[in-house]
XYZ file of C-alpha atoms in Angstrom:
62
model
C 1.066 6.987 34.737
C -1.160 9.654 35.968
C -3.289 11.157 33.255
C -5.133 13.589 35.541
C -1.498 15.315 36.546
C -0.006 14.381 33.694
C 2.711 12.304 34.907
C 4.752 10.185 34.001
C 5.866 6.864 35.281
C 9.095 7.409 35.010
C 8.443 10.937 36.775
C 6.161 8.790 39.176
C 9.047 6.364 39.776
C 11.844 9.056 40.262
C 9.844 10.842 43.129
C 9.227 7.615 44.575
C 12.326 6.693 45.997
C 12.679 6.970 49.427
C 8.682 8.089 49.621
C 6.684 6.565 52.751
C 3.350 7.305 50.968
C 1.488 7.989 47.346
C 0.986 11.937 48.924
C 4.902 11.802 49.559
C 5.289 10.536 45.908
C 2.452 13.608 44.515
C 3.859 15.968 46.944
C 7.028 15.820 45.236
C 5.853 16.199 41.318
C 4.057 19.210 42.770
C 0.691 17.770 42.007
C -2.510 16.198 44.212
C -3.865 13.096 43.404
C -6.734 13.642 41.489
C -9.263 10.623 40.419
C -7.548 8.180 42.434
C -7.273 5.512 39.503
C -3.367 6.072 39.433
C -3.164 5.142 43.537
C -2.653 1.371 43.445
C 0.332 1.710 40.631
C 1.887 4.223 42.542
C 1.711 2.832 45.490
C 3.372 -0.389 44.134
C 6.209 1.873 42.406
C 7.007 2.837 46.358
C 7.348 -0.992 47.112
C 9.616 -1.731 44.107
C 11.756 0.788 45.239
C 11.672 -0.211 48.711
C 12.602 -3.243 47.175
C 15.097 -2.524 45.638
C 16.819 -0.631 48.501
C 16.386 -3.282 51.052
C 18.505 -5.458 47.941
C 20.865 -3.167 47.759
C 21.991 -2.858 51.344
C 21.816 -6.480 52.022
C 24.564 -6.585 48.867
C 26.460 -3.551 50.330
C 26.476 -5.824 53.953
C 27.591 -9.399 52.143
C-alpha cells in the first residue's frame, strides 16, 4: 500500500506484472513515488510476480 498516492496493493500488484522497476510499477498507476516508505514492498510485489511467471513457464515447458 502506498498512502502518499493512495494506492492500493492490489492496484500496486496489478501494475506490477511484467514491471522491471518500482518507477515502472508508479509509472503505470500514474503516480511518483513519494516518501519512499512504500519502495521495499513494492519492490518485492515485482519479485512475486517474477516469481510467479518464471513458475508458470517452467509448468507450460513440463
Amino acid at each position: 500500500m502506498c498512502i502518499c498516492n493512495a494506492l492500493k496493493d492490489r492496484e500496486l500488484a496489478a501494475a506490477s506484472g511484467d514491471a522491471r522497476t518500482v518507477a515502472d510499477v508508479f509509472k503505470r498507476c500514474g503516480r511518483r513515488p513519494q516518501c519512499g516508505k512504500c519502495l521495499p514492498d513494492v519492490a518485492q510485489m515485482i519479485e512475486d510476480a517474477r516469481e510467479v511467471e518464471g513458475g508458470a513457464q517452467t509448468v507450460a515447458a513440463e
